[in-house]
Amino acid sequence: MHLRELFDRSFKAARIGVWECSLPDQTLSWTDTVYEFFDLVPQTPLARDEIVKLYTPETRKLLNEVREKAIRTGEGFTLDAQIITAKGNCRWIKITACVEFANGTAARIFGVKQDVTAEKTMVEQLRRLAERDTLTELTSRTRFETFFSEICGADSQRTRALLLADLDGFKSVNDALGHQAGDDCLKVAGRKLSQAVPDADMIARIGGDEFAIIHPCSSAEDLAKIATRVVNGMNWMISTPTKNIQIATSVGAAIIVPGQSPKDIFAKADHVLYEVKSAGRNGFRIASLSRSSLETAQAAAQ
């Protein structure tokens, strides 16, 4: 009895409950902790059809698949399942299941369920921090580089372009108004850029005042229209009682040609961006394509 009490307390502290389902009548039995996971009053009569409805549709489909396989083969499973409790709370539970056979037939399926909501939330927050720029809420450089490499190496039927955008006048904001004003400027830039290219596959902040856009495009002419929207949309005035600072944008763009390395494509866009800045800023240029590259890009677009 002492060991049983320790066992029950330990499971409860670890947010673990025991469950079983009798086969083939589908009768459920839970410990009180499992009832708590689902926001149900302990010892409430359970109907499996109603309980299954508390799983999200995606989880329900996956649960049915692994459960049916376990009953058929006798192999257990572990599954992270998302539920919407009887009170409407979203929760994650880890289900571990075993199958017991009698006379060659599955007699019951049983195991433990553990509340892993906190762990899932923490992992999601870490993922978001890794994939999002915390200041602008745009994609982070790390996620951009991964996605850019993926699409450069994929045999896609969709032609895309890389656009690199630098703010003109940003240094003046930092120097004249301080870094807080600079941060505010970058936040505004992120919003304006998102508004200028709403159909972009990705918009990322890749440096201090440097942004990268990956956007579908059908031709160099189409890319010129996209770049024009970026330049026009990222042009505004910061007014203060003592000084007005004009913010503009320089853009360098290159069509992403299948088979070319991400490094080479990025270098092309960066090179023409430098040319824009050297020529007076507040404009765009598109990297030229060789004949073979043009034919490759056109073939991908067809």
mmCIF file of C-alpha atoms in Angstrom:
data_model
loop_
_atom_site.group_PDB
_atom_site.id
_atom_site.type_symbol
_atom_site.label_atom_id
_atom_site.label_comp_id
_atom_site.label_asym_id
_atom_site.label_seq_id
_atom_site.Cartn_x
_atom_site.Cartn_y
_atom_site.Cartn_z
ATOM 1 C CA MET A 1 0.000 0.000 0.000
ATOM 2 C CA HIS A 2 2.890 2.327 0.813
ATOM 3 C CA LEU A 3 4.523 1.685 -2.570
ATOM 4 C CA ARG A 4 1.175 2.129 -4.324
ATOM 5 C CA GLU A 5 0.710 5.479 -2.593
ATOM 6 C CA LEU A 6 4.217 6.582 -3.628
ATOM 7 C CA PHE A 7 3.506 5.416 -7.150
ATOM 8 C CA ASP A 8 0.273 7.410 -7.358
ATOM 9 C CA ARG A 9 1.864 10.550 -5.909
ATOM 10 C CA SER A 10 4.844 10.332 -8.245
ATOM 11 C CA PHE A 11 2.623 9.954 -11.301
ATOM 12 C CA LYS A 12 0.444 12.845 -10.226
ATOM 13 C CA ALA A 13 3.466 15.100 -9.619
ATOM 14 C CA ALA A 14 4.801 14.232 -13.054
ATOM 15 C CA ARG A 15 1.375 14.922 -14.606
ATOM 16 C CA ILE A 16 1.034 11.305 -15.716
ATOM 17 C CA GLY A 17 -2.199 9.321 -15.696
ATOM 18 C CA VAL A 18 -3.029 5.699 -16.498
ATOM 19 C CA TRP A 19 -5.686 4.675 -19.016
ATOM 20 C CA GLU A 20 -7.040 1.532 -20.603
ATOM 21 C CA CYS A 21 -9.590 0.651 -23.242
ATOM 22 C CA SER A 22 -11.263 -2.746 -23.188
ATOM 23 C CA LEU A 23 -11.667 -4.386 -26.592
ATOM 24 C CA PRO A 24 -13.889 -4.912 -28.458
ATOM 25 C CA ASP A 25 -16.544 -3.005 -26.416
ATOM 26 C CA GLN A 26 -14.364 0.181 -26.285
ATOM 27 C CA THR A 27 -14.944 0.706 -22.551
ATOM 28 C CA LEU A 28 -12.564 3.343 -21.151
ATOM 29 C CA SER A 29 -11.035 3.462 -17.678
ATOM 30 C CA TRP A 30 -8.936 6.418 -16.464
ATOM 31 C CA THR A 31 -7.158 7.501 -13.327
ATOM 32 C CA ASP A 32 -8.159 10.899 -11.961
ATOM 33 C CA THR A 33 -5.167 12.649 -13.560
ATOM 34 C CA VAL A 34 -6.361 11.790 -17.055
ATOM 35 C CA TYR A 35 -9.755 13.271 -16.246
ATOM 36 C CA GLU A 36 -7.946 16.455 -15.235
ATOM 37 C CA PHE A 37 -6.150 16.591 -18.596
ATOM 38 C CA PHE A 38 -9.500 16.687 -20.360
ATOM 39 C CA ASP A 39 -11.089 19.056 -17.805
ATOM 40 C CA LEU A 40 -13.623 16.419 -16.817
ATOM 41 C CA VAL A 41 -14.872 15.598 -13.335
ATOM 42 C CA PRO A 42 -13.192 12.409 -12.068
ATOM 43 C CA GLN A 43 -15.316 9.254 -12.317
ATOM 44 C CA THR A 44 -17.577 10.833 -14.926
ATOM 45 C CA PRO A 45 -18.897 8.056 -17.246
ATOM 46 C CA LEU A 46 -16.768 7.895 -20.385
ATOM 47 C CA ALA A 47 -17.901 7.269 -23.952
ATOM 48 C CA ARG A 48 -14.965 6.814 -26.307
ATOM 49 C CA ASP A 49 -16.783 8.349 -29.293
ATOM 50 C CA GLU A 50 -17.277 11.559 -27.304
ATOM 51 C CA ILE A 51 -13.714 11.609 -25.957
ATOM 52 C CA VAL A 52 -12.240 11.190 -29.439
ATOM 53 C CA LYS A 53 -14.075 14.368 -30.493
ATOM 54 C CA LEU A 54 -11.902 16.323 -28.038
ATOM 55 C CA TYR A 55 -8.807 15.592 -30.137
ATOM 56 C CA THR A 56 -8.017 18.043 -32.932
ATOM 57 C CA PRO A 57 -8.910 16.721 -36.414
ATOM 58 C CA GLU A 58 -5.284 16.204 -37.425
ATOM 59 C CA THR A 59 -4.441 14.405 -34.188
ATOM 60 C CA ARG A 60 -7.636 12.338 -34.360
ATOM 61 C CA LYS A 61 -6.706 11.052 -37.813
ATOM 62 C CA LEU A 62 -3.180 10.164 -36.710
ATOM 63 C CA LEU A 63 -4.402 8.559 -33.500
ATOM 64 C CA ASN A 64 -6.835 6.330 -35.374
ATOM 65 C CA GLU A 65 -4.063 5.188 -37.722
ATOM 66 C CA VAL A 66 -1.517 4.257 -35.044
ATOM 67 C CA ARG A 67 -4.192 2.730 -32.797
ATOM 68 C CA GLU A 68 -5.561 0.493 -35.548
ATOM 69 C CA LYS A 69 -2.037 -0.625 -36.440
ATOM 70 C CA ALA A 70 -1.244 -1.366 -32.776
ATOM 71 C CA ILE A 71 -4.379 -3.481 -32.375
ATOM 72 C CA ARG A 72 -3.624 -5.304 -35.611
ATOM 73 C CA THR A 73 0.086 -5.979 -34.988
ATOM 74 C CA GLY A 74 0.359 -5.894 -31.206
ATOM 75 C CA GLU A 75 3.077 -3.227 -31.378
ATOM 76 C CA GLY A 76 2.746 -0.314 -28.977
ATOM 77 C CA PHE A 77 3.121 3.340 -29.910
ATOM 78 C CA THR A 78 3.920 6.780 -28.545
ATOM 79 C CA LEU A 79 2.111 9.838 -29.854
ATOM 80 C CA ASP A 80 2.032 13.548 -28.998
ATOM 81 C CA ALA A 81 -1.648 14.450 -29.238
ATOM 82 C CA GLN A 82 -3.333 17.846 -29.206
ATOM 83 C CA ILE A 83 -6.698 18.141 -27.502
ATOM 84 C CA ILE A 84 -9.284 20.835 -26.898
ATOM 85 C CA THR A 85 -10.610 20.057 -23.448
ATOM 86 C CA ALA A 86 -14.222 20.043 -22.314
ATOM 87 C CA LYS A 87 -13.648 23.626 -21.097
ATOM 88 C CA GLY A 88 -12.080 24.759 -24.371
ATOM 89 C CA ASN A 89 -8.448 24.710 -23.252
ATOM 90 C CA CYS A 90 -5.775 23.670 -25.735
ATOM 91 C CA ARG A 91 -3.478 21.025 -24.304
ATOM 92 C CA TRP A 92 -0.823 18.562 -25.485
ATOM 93 C CA ILE A 93 -0.601 15.053 -24.061
ATOM 94 C CA LYS A 94 1.916 12.318 -24.787
ATOM 95 C CA ILE A 95 0.168 8.977 -25.196
ATOM 96 C CA THR A 96 2.089 5.752 -24.632
ATOM 97 C CA ALA A 97 0.185 2.581 -25.484
ATOM 98 C CA CYS A 98 0.607 -1.197 -25.204
ATOM 99 C CA VAL A 99 -1.683 -3.965 -26.463
ATOM 100 C CA GLU A 100 -2.631 -7.113 -24.545
ATOM 101 C CA PHE A 101 -3.750 -10.205 -26.459
ATOM 102 C CA ALA A 102 -5.898 -13.118 -25.286
ATOM 103 C CA ASN A 103 -6.303 -16.260 -27.408
ATOM 104 C CA GLY A 104 -4.698 -14.503 -30.352
ATOM 105 C CA THR A 105 -7.077 -11.526 -30.223
ATOM 106 C CA ALA A 106 -6.429 -8.014 -28.935
ATOM 107 C CA ALA A 107 -8.206 -7.837 -25.570
ATOM 108 C CA ARG A 108 -7.266 -4.376 -24.380
ATOM 109 C CA ILE A 109 -5.076 -1.396 -25.167
ATOM 110 C CA PHE A 110 -3.613 0.515 -22.249
ATOM 111 C CA GLY A 111 -0.815 2.808 -21.152
ATOM 112 C CA VAL A 112 -0.099 6.261 -19.760
ATOM 113 C CA LYS A 113 -0.874 9.829 -20.753
ATOM 114 C CA GLN A 114 1.344 12.727 -19.744
ATOM 115 C CA ASP A 115 0.642 16.447 -19.946
ATOM 116 C CA VAL A 116 3.455 17.912 -22.114
ATOM 117 C CA THR A 117 1.834 21.276 -22.827
ATOM 118 C CA ALA A 118 4.593 23.246 -21.090
ATOM 119 C CA GLU A 119 7.318 21.428 -23.015
ATOM 120 C CA LYS A 120 5.508 21.936 -26.326
ATOM 121 C CA THR A 121 5.034 25.626 -25.587
ATOM 122 C CA MET A 122 8.709 26.057 -24.771
ATOM 123 C CA VAL A 123 9.814 24.275 -27.952
ATOM 124 C CA GLU A 124 7.454 26.436 -30.023
ATOM 125 C CA GLN A 125 8.828 29.591 -28.414
ATOM 126 C CA LEU A 126 12.405 28.492 -29.129
ATOM 127 C CA ARG A 127 11.466 27.669 -32.721
ATOM 128 C CA ARG A 128 9.833 31.055 -33.126
ATOM 129 C CA LEU A 129 12.872 32.815 -31.703
ATOM 130 C CA ALA A 130 15.082 30.950 -34.153
ATOM 131 C CA GLU A 131 12.866 31.652 -37.159
ATOM 132 C CA ARG A 132 11.671 35.199 -36.418
ATOM 133 C CA ASP A 133 13.482 38.487 -36.104
ATOM 134 C CA THR A 134 12.352 39.703 -32.689
ATOM 135 C CA LEU A 135 12.436 43.394 -33.646
ATOM 136 C CA THR A 136 10.515 43.426 -36.937
ATOM 137 C CA GLU A 137 8.679 40.075 -36.684
ATOM 138 C CA LEU A 138 9.999 39.249 -40.156
ATOM 139 C CA THR A 139 11.779 35.984 -40.886
ATOM 140 C CA SER A 140 15.228 35.625 -39.313
ATOM 141 C CA ARG A 141 18.432 35.338 -41.310
ATOM 142 C CA THR A 142 18.891 31.744 -40.166
ATOM 143 C CA ARG A 143 15.498 30.669 -41.497
ATOM 144 C CA PHE A 144 16.016 32.716 -44.685
ATOM 145 C CA GLU A 145 19.306 30.972 -45.464
ATOM 146 C CA THR A 146 17.718 27.556 -44.972
ATOM 147 C CA PHE A 147 14.735 28.331 -47.197
ATOM 148 C CA PHE A 148 16.887 30.042 -49.829
ATOM 149 C CA SER A 149 19.150 26.986 -50.048
ATOM 150 C CA GLU A 150 16.128 24.694 -50.319
ATOM 151 C CA ILE A 151 14.534 26.504 -53.249
ATOM 152 C CA CYS A 152 17.860 26.935 -55.063
ATOM 153 C CA GLY A 153 18.410 23.197 -54.910
ATOM 154 C CA ALA A 154 14.837 22.162 -55.751
ATOM 155 C CA ASP A 155 13.475 21.335 -59.208
ATOM 156 C CA SER A 156 10.638 23.809 -58.883
ATOM 157 C CA GLN A 157 8.168 24.670 -61.630
ATOM 158 C CA ARG A 158 7.862 28.147 -60.133
ATOM 159 C CA THR A 159 10.334 30.871 -61.018
ATOM 160 C CA ARG A 160 11.369 33.047 -58.106
ATOM 161 C CA ALA A 161 13.635 36.008 -57.556
ATOM 162 C CA LEU A 162 15.805 37.258 -54.736
ATOM 163 C CA LEU A 163 15.601 40.942 -53.870
ATOM 164 C CA LEU A 164 18.007 42.572 -51.417
ATOM 165 C CA ALA A 165 16.922 45.906 -49.935
ATOM 166 C CA ASP A 166 18.965 48.387 -47.902
ATOM 167 C CA LEU A 167 17.512 51.433 -46.185
ATOM 168 C CA ASP A 168 18.968 54.751 -47.304
ATOM 169 C CA GLY A 169 19.116 57.265 -44.463
ATOM 170 C CA PHE A 170 18.988 54.790 -41.607
ATOM 171 C CA LYS A 171 22.389 55.801 -40.242
ATOM 172 C CA SER A 172 21.158 59.393 -39.946
ATOM 173 C CA VAL A 173 18.261 58.207 -37.787
ATOM 174 C CA ASN A 174 20.593 56.430 -35.381
ATOM 175 C CA ASP A 175 23.087 59.295 -35.287
ATOM 176 C CA ALA A 176 20.538 62.093 -34.884
ATOM 177 C CA LEU A 177 17.774 60.448 -32.861
ATOM 178 C CA GLY A 178 19.360 57.482 -31.085
ATOM 179 C CA HIS A 179 19.054 53.729 -31.275
ATOM 180 C CA GLN A 180 15.486 53.580 -29.980
ATOM 181 C CA ALA A 181 14.396 55.712 -32.922
ATOM 182 C CA GLY A 182 16.462 53.433 -35.139
ATOM 183 C CA ASP A 183 14.615 50.398 -33.827
ATOM 184 C CA ASP A 184 11.294 52.121 -34.447
ATOM 185 C CA CYS A 185 12.428 52.905 -37.984
ATOM 186 C CA LEU A 186 13.209 49.241 -38.624
ATOM 187 C CA LYS A 187 9.801 48.200 -37.313
ATOM 188 C CA VAL A 188 8.137 50.643 -39.713
ATOM 189 C CA ALA A 189 10.334 49.336 -42.532
ATOM 190 C CA GLY A 190 9.232 45.789 -41.807
ATOM 191 C CA ARG A 191 5.549 46.755 -41.951
ATOM 192 C CA LYS A 192 5.960 48.785 -45.144
ATOM 193 C CA LEU A 193 7.898 45.994 -46.823
ATOM 194 C CA SER A 194 5.211 43.451 -45.934
ATOM 195 C CA GLN A 195 2.588 45.776 -47.410
ATOM 196 C CA ALA A 196 4.609 46.370 -50.575
ATOM 197 C CA VAL A 197 5.045 42.655 -51.417
ATOM 198 C CA PRO A 198 2.152 40.752 -49.809
ATOM 199 C CA ASP A 199 2.598 37.813 -52.197
ATOM 200 C CA ALA A 200 6.254 37.215 -51.284
ATOM 201 C CA ASP A 201 7.238 33.679 -50.328
ATOM 202 C CA MET A 202 9.499 35.115 -47.638
ATOM 203 C CA ILE A 203 10.532 38.493 -46.232
ATOM 204 C CA ALA A 204 13.514 38.464 -43.909
ATOM 205 C CA ARG A 205 15.687 40.862 -42.004
ATOM 206 C CA ILE A 206 19.234 39.654 -42.659
ATOM 207 C CA GLY A 207 21.268 42.482 -41.127
ATOM 208 C CA GLY A 208 21.017 45.835 -39.367
ATOM 209 C CA ASP A 209 19.013 47.653 -42.059
ATOM 210 C CA GLU A 210 19.230 44.912 -44.688
ATOM 211 C CA PHE A 211 16.259 42.908 -45.905
ATOM 212 C CA ALA A 212 15.817 39.988 -48.284
ATOM 213 C CA ILE A 213 12.710 39.064 -50.254
ATOM 214 C CA ILE A 214 12.033 35.851 -52.121
ATOM 215 C CA HIS A 215 9.202 36.468 -54.552
ATOM 216 C CA PRO A 216 7.573 34.594 -57.449
ATOM 217 C CA CYS A 217 8.184 36.254 -60.806
ATOM 218 C CA SER A 218 7.514 35.306 -64.421
ATOM 219 C CA SER A 219 10.123 37.454 -66.158
ATOM 220 C CA ALA A 220 12.650 40.256 -65.757
ATOM 221 C CA GLU A 221 9.857 42.715 -66.533
ATOM 222 C CA ASP A 222 7.721 41.244 -63.772
ATOM 223 C CA LEU A 223 10.680 41.441 -61.388
ATOM 224 C CA ALA A 224 11.143 45.121 -62.270
ATOM 225 C CA LYS A 225 7.534 45.789 -61.220
ATOM 226 C CA ILE A 226 8.108 43.988 -57.913
ATOM 227 C CA ALA A 227 11.295 45.954 -57.247
ATOM 228 C CA THR A 228 9.488 49.200 -58.078
ATOM 229 C CA ARG A 229 6.833 48.407 -55.475
ATOM 230 C CA VAL A 230 9.546 47.854 -52.878
ATOM 231 C CA VAL A 231 11.314 51.136 -53.686
ATOM 232 C CA ASN A 232 8.065 53.141 -53.712
ATOM 233 C CA GLY A 233 6.648 51.456 -50.628
ATOM 234 C CA MET A 234 9.814 51.941 -48.576
ATOM 235 C CA ASN A 235 10.040 55.698 -48.945
ATOM 236 C CA TRP A 236 8.899 57.931 -46.100
ATOM 237 C CA MET A 237 9.829 60.928 -43.965
ATOM 238 C CA ILE A 238 10.697 60.868 -40.268
ATOM 239 C CA SER A 239 9.771 64.264 -38.858
ATOM 240 C CA THR A 240 11.061 65.692 -35.573
ATOM 241 C CA PRO A 241 10.859 69.199 -34.074
ATOM 242 C CA THR A 242 14.468 69.810 -35.114
ATOM 243 C CA LYS A 243 15.066 67.680 -38.179
ATOM 244 C CA ASN A 244 13.385 65.785 -41.007
ATOM 245 C CA ILE A 245 15.055 62.597 -42.221
ATOM 246 C CA GLN A 246 14.174 61.033 -45.553
ATOM 247 C CA ILE A 247 14.154 57.254 -45.626
ATOM 248 C CA ALA A 248 14.508 55.608 -49.016
ATOM 249 C CA THR A 249 15.498 52.160 -50.241
ATOM 250 C CA SER A 250 18.017 50.676 -52.657
ATOM 251 C CA VAL A 251 17.240 47.277 -54.178
ATOM 252 C CA GLY A 252 19.316 44.708 -56.011
ATOM 253 C CA ALA A 253 17.540 41.733 -57.562
ATOM 254 C CA ALA A 254 18.401 38.482 -59.298
ATOM 255 C CA ILE A 255 16.255 35.734 -60.774
ATOM 256 C CA ILE A 256 16.836 32.423 -59.018
ATOM 257 C CA VAL A 257 18.060 29.984 -61.659
ATOM 258 C CA PRO A 258 17.750 26.270 -60.813
ATOM 259 C CA GLY A 259 21.144 24.687 -60.437
ATOM 260 C CA GLN A 260 22.987 27.832 -59.414
ATOM 261 C CA SER A 261 24.370 27.977 -55.898
ATOM 262 C CA PRO A 262 22.682 30.220 -53.321
ATOM 263 C CA LYS A 263 26.018 31.950 -52.799
ATOM 264 C CA ASP A 264 26.291 32.920 -56.480
ATOM 265 C CA ILE A 265 22.707 34.169 -56.729
ATOM 266 C CA PHE A 266 23.072 36.187 -53.539
ATOM 267 C CA ALA A 267 26.348 37.667 -54.829
ATOM 268 C CA LYS A 268 24.651 38.801 -58.058
ATOM 269 C CA ALA A 269 21.846 40.567 -56.199
ATOM 270 C CA ASP A 270 24.318 42.089 -53.752
ATOM 271 C CA HIS A 271 26.529 43.349 -56.603
ATOM 272 C CA VAL A 272 23.737 45.237 -58.356
ATOM 273 C CA LEU A 273 22.565 46.573 -54.986
ATOM 274 C CA TYR A 274 26.025 48.086 -54.520
ATOM 275 C CA GLU A 275 25.731 49.615 -58.004
ATOM 276 C CA VAL A 276 22.443 51.270 -57.024
ATOM 277 C CA LYS A 277 24.029 52.754 -53.911
ATOM 278 C CA SER A 278 27.052 53.962 -55.858
ATOM 279 C CA ALA A 279 24.782 55.610 -58.441
ATOM 280 C CA GLY A 280 22.894 57.692 -55.887
ATOM 281 C CA ARG A 281 20.606 55.226 -54.044
ATOM 282 C CA ASN A 282 16.782 55.156 -53.993
ATOM 283 C CA GLY A 283 16.313 52.815 -56.929
ATOM 284 C CA PHE A 284 16.816 49.258 -58.160
ATOM 285 C CA ARG A 285 18.812 47.166 -60.572
ATOM 286 C CA ILE A 286 18.373 43.620 -61.792
ATOM 287 C CA ALA A 287 21.312 41.306 -62.373
ATOM 288 C CA SER A 288 21.567 40.262 -66.004
ATOM 289 C CA LEU A 289 21.189 36.613 -66.977
ATOM 290 C CA SER A 290 23.434 34.719 -69.346
ATOM 291 C CA ARG A 291 21.724 33.151 -72.356
ATOM 292 C CA SER A 292 21.867 29.655 -70.848
ATOM 293 C CA SER A 293 20.608 30.898 -67.482
ATOM 294 C CA LEU A 294 17.773 32.757 -69.170
ATOM 295 C CA GLU A 295 16.716 29.618 -71.029
ATOM 296 C CA THR A 296 16.839 27.620 -67.758
ATOM 297 C CA ALA A 297 14.696 30.200 -65.957
ATOM 298 C CA GLN A 298 12.189 30.340 -68.803
ATOM 299 C CA ALA A 299 11.943 26.548 -68.879
ATOM 300 C CA ALA A 300 11.245 26.481 -65.136
ATOM 301 C CA ALA A 301 8.476 29.037 -65.580
ATOM 302 C CA GLN A 302 6.681 26.992 -68.255
#
